[in-house]
Tab-separated table of C-alpha atoms and ligand atoms in Angstrom:
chain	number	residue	atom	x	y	z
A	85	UNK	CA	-34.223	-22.850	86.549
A	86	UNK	CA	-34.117	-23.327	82.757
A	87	UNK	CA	-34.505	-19.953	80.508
A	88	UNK	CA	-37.847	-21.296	79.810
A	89	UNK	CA	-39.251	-21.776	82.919
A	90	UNK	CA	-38.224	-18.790	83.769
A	91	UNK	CA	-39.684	-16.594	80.877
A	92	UNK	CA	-42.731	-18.659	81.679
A	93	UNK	CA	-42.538	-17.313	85.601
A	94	UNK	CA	-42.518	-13.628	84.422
A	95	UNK	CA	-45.103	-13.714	81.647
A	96	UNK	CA	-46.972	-15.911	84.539
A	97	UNK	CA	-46.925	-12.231	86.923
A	98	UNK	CA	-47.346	-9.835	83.362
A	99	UNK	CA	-50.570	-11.765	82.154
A	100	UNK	CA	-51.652	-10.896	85.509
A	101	UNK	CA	-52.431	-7.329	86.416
A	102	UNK	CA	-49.176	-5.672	87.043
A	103	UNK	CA	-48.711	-5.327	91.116
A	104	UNK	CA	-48.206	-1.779	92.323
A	105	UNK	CA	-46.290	-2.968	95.685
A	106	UNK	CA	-44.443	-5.836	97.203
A	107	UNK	CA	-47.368	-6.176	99.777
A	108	UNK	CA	-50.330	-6.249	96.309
A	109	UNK	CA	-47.980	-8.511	95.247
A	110	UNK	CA	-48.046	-10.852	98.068
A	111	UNK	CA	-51.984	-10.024	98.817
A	112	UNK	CA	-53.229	-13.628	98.554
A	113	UNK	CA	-49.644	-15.699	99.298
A	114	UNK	CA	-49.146	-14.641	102.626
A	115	UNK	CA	-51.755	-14.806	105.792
A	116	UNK	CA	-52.931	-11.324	107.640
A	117	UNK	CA	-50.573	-12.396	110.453
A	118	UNK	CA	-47.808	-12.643	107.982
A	119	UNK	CA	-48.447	-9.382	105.955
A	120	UNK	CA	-47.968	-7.903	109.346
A	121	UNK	CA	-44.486	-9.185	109.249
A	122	UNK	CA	-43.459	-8.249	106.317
A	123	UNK	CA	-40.726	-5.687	105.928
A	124	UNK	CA	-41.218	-3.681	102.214
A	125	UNK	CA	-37.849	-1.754	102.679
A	126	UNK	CA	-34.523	-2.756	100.550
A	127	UNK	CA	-31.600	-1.926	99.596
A	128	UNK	CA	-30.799	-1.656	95.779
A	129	UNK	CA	-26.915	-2.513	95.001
A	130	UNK	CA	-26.986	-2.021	90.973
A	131	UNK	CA	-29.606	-5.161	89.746
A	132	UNK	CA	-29.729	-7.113	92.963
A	133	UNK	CA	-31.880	-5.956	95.973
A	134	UNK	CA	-31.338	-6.604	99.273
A	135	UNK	CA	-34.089	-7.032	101.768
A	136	UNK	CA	-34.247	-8.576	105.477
A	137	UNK	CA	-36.820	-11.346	106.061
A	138	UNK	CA	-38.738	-11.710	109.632
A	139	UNK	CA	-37.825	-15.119	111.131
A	140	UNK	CA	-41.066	-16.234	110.747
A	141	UNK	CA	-41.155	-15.911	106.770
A	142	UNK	CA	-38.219	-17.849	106.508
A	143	UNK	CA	-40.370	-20.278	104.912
A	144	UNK	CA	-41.963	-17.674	102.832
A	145	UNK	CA	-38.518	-16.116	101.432
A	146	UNK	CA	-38.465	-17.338	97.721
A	147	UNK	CA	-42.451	-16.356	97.270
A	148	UNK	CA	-41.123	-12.675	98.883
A	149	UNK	CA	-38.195	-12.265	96.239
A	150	UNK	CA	-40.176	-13.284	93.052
A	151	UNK	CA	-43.186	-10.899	93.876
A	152	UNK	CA	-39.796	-8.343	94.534
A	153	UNK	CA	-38.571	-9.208	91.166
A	154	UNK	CA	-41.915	-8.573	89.676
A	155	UNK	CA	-42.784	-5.781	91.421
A	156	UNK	CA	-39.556	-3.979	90.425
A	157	UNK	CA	-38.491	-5.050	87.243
A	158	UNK	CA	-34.561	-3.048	87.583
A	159	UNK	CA	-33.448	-6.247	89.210
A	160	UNK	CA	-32.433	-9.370	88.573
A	161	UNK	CA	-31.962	-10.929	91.435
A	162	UNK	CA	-32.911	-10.941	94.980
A	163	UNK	CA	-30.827	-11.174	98.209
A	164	UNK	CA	-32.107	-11.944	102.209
A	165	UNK	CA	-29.946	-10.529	104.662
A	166	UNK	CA	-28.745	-14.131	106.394
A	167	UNK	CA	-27.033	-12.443	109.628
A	168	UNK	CA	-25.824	-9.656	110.880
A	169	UNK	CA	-22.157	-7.566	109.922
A	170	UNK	CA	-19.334	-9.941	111.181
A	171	UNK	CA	-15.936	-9.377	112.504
A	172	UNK	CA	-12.857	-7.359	111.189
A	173	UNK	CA	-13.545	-7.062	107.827
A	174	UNK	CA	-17.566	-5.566	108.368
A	175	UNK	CA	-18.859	-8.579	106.010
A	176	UNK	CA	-22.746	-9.295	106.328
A	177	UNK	CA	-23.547	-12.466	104.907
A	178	UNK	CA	-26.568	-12.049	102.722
A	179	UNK	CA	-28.237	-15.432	100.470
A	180	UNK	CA	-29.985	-15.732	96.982
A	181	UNK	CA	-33.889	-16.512	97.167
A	182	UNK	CA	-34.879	-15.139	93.845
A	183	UNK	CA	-33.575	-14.308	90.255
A	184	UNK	CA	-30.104	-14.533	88.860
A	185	UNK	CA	-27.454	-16.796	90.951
A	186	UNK	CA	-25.490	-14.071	91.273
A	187	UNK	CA	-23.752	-11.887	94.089
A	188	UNK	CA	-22.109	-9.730	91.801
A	189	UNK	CA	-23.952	-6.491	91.571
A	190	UNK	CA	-22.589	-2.945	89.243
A	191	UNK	CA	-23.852	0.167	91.322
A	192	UNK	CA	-23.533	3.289	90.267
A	193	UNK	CA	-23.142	6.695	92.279
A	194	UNK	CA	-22.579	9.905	91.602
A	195	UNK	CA	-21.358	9.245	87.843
A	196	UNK	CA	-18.970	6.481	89.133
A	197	UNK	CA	-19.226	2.504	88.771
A	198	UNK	CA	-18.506	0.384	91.636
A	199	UNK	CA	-17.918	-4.034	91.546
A	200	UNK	CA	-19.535	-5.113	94.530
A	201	UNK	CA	-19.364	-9.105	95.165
A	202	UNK	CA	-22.353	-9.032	97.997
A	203	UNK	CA	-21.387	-11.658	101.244
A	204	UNK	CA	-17.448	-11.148	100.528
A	205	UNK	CA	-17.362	-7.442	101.243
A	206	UNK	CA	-18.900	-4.653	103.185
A	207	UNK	CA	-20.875	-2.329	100.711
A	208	UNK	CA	-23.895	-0.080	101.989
A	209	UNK	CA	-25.724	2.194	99.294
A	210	UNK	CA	-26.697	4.122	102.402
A	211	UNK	CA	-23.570	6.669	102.492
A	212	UNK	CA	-24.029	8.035	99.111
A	213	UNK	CA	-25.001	11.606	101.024
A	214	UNK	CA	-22.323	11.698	103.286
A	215	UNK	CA	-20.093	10.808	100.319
A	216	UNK	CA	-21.194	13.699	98.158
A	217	UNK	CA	-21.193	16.139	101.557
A	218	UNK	CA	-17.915	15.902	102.223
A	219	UNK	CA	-17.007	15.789	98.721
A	220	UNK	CA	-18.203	19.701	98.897
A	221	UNK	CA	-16.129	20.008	101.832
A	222	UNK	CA	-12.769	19.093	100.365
A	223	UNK	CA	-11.010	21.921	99.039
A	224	UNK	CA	-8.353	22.033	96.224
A	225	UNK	CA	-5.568	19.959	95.907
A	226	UNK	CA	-6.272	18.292	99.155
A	227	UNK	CA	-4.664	15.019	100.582
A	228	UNK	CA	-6.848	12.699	102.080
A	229	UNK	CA	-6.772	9.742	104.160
A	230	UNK	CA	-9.231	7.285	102.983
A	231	UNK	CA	-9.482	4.882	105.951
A	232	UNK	CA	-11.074	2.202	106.072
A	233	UNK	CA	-11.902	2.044	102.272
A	234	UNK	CA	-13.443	-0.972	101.162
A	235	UNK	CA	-13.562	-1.450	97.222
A	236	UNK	CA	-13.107	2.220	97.360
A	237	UNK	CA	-16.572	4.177	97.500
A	238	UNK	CA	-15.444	7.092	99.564
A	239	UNK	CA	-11.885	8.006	97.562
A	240	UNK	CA	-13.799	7.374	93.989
A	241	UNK	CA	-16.541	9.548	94.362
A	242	UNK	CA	-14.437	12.365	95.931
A	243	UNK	CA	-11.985	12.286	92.864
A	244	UNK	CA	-15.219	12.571	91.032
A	245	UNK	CA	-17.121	15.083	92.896
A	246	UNK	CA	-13.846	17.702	94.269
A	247	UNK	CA	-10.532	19.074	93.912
A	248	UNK	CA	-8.313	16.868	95.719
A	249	UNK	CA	-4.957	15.944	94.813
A	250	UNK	CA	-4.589	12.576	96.434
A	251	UNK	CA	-6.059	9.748	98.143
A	252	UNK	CA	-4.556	7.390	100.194
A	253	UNK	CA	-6.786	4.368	100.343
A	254	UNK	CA	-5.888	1.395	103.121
A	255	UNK	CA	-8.145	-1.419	103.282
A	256	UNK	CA	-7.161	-4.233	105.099
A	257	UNK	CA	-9.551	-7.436	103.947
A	258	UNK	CA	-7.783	-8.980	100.666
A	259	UNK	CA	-10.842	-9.652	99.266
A	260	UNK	CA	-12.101	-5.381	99.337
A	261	UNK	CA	-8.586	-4.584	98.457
A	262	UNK	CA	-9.193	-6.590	95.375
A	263	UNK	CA	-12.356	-4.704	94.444
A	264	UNK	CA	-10.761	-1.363	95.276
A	265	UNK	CA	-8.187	-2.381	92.766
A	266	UNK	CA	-10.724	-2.949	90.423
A	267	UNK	CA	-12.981	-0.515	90.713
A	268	UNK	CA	-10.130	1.977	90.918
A	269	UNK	CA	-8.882	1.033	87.541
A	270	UNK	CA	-12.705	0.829	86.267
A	271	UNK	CA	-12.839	4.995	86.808
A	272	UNK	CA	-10.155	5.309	85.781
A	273	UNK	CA	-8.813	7.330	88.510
A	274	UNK	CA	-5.169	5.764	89.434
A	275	UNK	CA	-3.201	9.144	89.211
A	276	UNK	CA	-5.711	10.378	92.065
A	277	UNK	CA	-5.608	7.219	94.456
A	278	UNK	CA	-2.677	4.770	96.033
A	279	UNK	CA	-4.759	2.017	97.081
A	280	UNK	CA	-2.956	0.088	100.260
A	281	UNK	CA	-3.313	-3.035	101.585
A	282	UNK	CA	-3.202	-3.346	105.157
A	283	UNK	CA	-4.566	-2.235	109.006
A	284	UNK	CA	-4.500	1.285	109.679
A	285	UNK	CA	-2.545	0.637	112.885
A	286	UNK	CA	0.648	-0.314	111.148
A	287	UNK	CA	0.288	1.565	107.449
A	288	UNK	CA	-0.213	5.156	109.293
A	289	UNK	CA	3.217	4.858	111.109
A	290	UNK	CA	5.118	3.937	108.380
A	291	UNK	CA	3.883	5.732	105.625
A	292	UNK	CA	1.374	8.336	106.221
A	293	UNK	CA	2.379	10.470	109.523
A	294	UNK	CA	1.660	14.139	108.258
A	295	UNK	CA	0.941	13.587	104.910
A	296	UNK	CA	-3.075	14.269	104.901
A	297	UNK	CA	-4.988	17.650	105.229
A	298	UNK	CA	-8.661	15.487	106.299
A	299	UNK	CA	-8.835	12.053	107.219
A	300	UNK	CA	-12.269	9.889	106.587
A	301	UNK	CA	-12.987	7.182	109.111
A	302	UNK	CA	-16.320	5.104	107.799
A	303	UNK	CA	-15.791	2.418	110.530
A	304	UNK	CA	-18.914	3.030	112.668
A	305	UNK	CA	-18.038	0.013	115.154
A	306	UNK	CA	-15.015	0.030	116.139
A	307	UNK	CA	-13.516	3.260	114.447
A	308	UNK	CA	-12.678	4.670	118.229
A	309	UNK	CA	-9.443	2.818	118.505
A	310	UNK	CA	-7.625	4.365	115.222
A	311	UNK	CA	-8.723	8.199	116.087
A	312	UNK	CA	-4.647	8.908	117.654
A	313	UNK	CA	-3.547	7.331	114.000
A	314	UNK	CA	-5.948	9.737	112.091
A	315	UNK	CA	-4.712	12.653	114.005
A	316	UNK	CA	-1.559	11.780	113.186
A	317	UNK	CA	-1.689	11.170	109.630
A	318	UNK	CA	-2.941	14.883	109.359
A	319	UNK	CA	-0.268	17.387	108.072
A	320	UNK	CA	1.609	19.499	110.677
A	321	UNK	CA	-0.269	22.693	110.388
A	322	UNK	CA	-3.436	20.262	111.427
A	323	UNK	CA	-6.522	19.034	109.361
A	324	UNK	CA	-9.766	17.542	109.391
A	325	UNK	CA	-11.239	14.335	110.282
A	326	UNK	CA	-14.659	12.855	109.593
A	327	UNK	CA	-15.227	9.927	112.551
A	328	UNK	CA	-18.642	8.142	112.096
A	329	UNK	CA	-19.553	6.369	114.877
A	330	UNK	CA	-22.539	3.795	116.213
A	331	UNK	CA	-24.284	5.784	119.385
A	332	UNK	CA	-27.107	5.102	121.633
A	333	UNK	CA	-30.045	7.744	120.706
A	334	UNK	CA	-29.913	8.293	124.541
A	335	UNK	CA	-26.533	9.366	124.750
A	336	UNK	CA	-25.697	10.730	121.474
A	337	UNK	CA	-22.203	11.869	120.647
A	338	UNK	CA	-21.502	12.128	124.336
A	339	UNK	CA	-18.684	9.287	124.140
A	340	UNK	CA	-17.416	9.705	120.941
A	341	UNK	CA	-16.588	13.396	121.926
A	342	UNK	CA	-14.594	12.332	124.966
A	343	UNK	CA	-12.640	9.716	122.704
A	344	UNK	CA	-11.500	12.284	120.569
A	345	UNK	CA	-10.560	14.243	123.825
A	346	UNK	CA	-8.030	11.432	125.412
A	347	UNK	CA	-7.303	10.288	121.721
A	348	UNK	CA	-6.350	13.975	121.156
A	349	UNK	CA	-4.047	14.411	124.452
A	350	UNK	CA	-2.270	11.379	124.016
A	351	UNK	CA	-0.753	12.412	120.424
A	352	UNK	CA	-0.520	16.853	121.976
A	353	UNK	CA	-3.823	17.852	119.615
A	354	UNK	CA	-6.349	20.153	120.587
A	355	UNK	CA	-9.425	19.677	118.304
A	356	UNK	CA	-12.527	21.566	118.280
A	357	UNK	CA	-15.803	20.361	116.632
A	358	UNK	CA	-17.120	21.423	113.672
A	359	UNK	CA	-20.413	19.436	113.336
A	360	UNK	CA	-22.188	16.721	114.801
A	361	UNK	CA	-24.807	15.169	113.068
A	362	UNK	CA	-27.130	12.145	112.634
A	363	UNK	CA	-26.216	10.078	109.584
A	364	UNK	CA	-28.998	7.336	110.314
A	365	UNK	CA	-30.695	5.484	112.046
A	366	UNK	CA	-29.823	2.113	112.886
A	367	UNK	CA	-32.018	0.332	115.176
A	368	UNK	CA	-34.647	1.281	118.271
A	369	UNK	CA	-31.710	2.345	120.303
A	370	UNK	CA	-28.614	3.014	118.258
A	371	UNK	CA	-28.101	5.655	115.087
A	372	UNK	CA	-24.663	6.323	112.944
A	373	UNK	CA	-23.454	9.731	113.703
A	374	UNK	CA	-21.185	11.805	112.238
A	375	UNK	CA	-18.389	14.052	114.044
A	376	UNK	CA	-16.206	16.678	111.822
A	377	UNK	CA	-12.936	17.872	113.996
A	378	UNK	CA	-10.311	20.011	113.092
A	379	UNK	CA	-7.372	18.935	114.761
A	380	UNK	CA	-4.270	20.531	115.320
A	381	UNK	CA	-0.559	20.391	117.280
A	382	UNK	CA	-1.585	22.385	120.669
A	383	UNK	CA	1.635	24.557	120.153
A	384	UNK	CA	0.314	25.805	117.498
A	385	UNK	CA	-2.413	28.825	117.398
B	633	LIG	C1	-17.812	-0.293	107.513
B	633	LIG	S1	-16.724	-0.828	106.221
B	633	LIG	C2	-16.635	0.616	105.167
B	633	LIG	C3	-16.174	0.297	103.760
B	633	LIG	C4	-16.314	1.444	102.757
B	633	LIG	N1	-15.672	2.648	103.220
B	633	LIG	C5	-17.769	1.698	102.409
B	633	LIG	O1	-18.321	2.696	102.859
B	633	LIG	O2	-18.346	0.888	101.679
B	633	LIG	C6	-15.205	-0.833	107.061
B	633	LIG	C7	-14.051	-1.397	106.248
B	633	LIG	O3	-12.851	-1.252	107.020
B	633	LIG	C8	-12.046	-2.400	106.855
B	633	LIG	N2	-11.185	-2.477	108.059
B	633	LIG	C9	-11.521	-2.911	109.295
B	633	LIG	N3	-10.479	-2.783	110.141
B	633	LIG	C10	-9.464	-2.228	109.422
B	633	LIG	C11	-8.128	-1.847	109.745
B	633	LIG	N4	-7.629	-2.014	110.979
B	633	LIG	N5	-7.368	-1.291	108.770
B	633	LIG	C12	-7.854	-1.123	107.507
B	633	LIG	N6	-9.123	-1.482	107.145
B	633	LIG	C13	-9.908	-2.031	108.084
B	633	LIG	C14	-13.035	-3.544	106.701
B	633	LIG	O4	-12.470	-4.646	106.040
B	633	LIG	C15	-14.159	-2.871	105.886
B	633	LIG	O5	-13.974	-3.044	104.524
């Protein structure tokens, strides 16, 4: 669309009374039977929001992200989700329907700046408390294990927000690293974080066995099968690790706490829990948890 038309489009919705909510908005462009499928929720990455679209108002998708775009005028462009979070690398695949052509969004957290190029790498806005708790946790001159790091969210804020001395930061999709590199260099924190490129299988062996005092695992699917390497890229007196983990509501941390038993046995830990907590939820059935474990060598006290 030319500048023109465009300018045209928004002075179109501002000679207009200005709508108070996506659904005012869409009032008289969608049926009743439609309204009733419409889901108002998003996700704001920096100037582009993300929002999922029923199956039904496939159709209706580009009306939906222009009444989004004039409804909140902090964006500039508007995303559908296009399917769900796929394979290794966690990437959900998300497509343009209004605004800007552009996937590259600048979000800000905690008084740091983050590149996020939306369908190329997992991002979610929706850790930013979890980020800032465990922040508060870290103590002073701390080492931590950044697993699992993406284009860096967890290590940047916590150089920001606490005391640490270190983070090591593996990612293992080229295209995160990338961004981690970036955004690493954009807060200027390089003295505070080694980013490494790589799976978490093969970089904890050969370069971080006992080097960490806590270990962060954001890899809710999945995350079970590197607990033994996050035990054993804690320090020798023992440390902490943060494992997040998909659950069903029924059954709660139930299996995640016996994975950190065997996981714990097979590398001579004992652990005990420190919390267990809901992060969120993520559908009818299933919510992200959160389990913080100290772990330690069972000769030790
Ligand atoms: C759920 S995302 C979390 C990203 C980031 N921590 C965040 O909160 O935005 C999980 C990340 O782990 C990476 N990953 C998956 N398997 C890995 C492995 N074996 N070693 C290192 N990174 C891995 C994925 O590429 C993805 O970027």
């Amino acid at each position: 669309m030319t500048e023109k038309k465009k300018e045209k489009k928004t002075k179109a919705w501002s000679n207009k009374k200005q709508p108070r909510s996506l659904k005012e908005a869409l009032e008289k462009k969608l049926s009743k039977k439609e309204k009733e499928k419409l889901i108002t929720s998003f996700d704001s990455v920096g100037d582009i929001a993300v929002i999922q679209i029923h199956d039904d108002l496939q159709k209706k998708a580009k009306i939906i992200g222009e009444a989004l775009l004039a409804t909140n005028r902090q964006f500039k462009t508007v995303c559908m989700v296009s399917g769900e979070h796929k394979g290794l690398f966690r990437v959900q695949p998300v497509k343009i329907i209004a605004g800007k052509r552009s996937k590259k969004a600048m979000y800000k957290e905690s008084g740091s700046q983050f590149l996020v190029e939306l369908g190329k790498v997992f991002f979610s806005p929706r850790l930013s408390t979890e980020r800032m708790r465990i922040s508060q946790l870290i103590k002073e001159n701390e080492v931590i294990g950044a697993f699992f790091a993406g284009v860096g969210p967890f290590p940047i804020v916590f150089t920001r927000l606490s005391g640490m001395k270190k983070a090591y930061a593996v990612e293992l999709n080229p295209e995160a690293y990338k961004g981690l590199l970036h955004n690493i260099a954009l807060n200027k924190c390089q003295n505070k974080i080694e980013p490494i490129l790589g799976d978490v299988k093969k970089v904890v062996p050969k370069m971080l066995l006992g080097k960490c005092d806590r270990v962060v695992m954001p890899l809710p699917k999945g995350g079970e099968s590197f607990l033994k390497e996050a035990m054993l890229a804690l320090k020798p007196k023992g440390g902490i690790v943060h494992f997040y983990r998909f659950v069903d509501k029924e059954t709660g941390a139930e299996e995640p706490l016996k994975e950190i038993g065997e996981a714990a046995e097979e590398v001579g830990m004992k652990t005990k829990v420190l919390r267990n907590k809901k992060v969120r939820s993520f559908s009818a059935s299933k919510e992200q948890i959160v389990i913080d474990f100290l772990a330690k060598p069972k000769r030790l006290k």
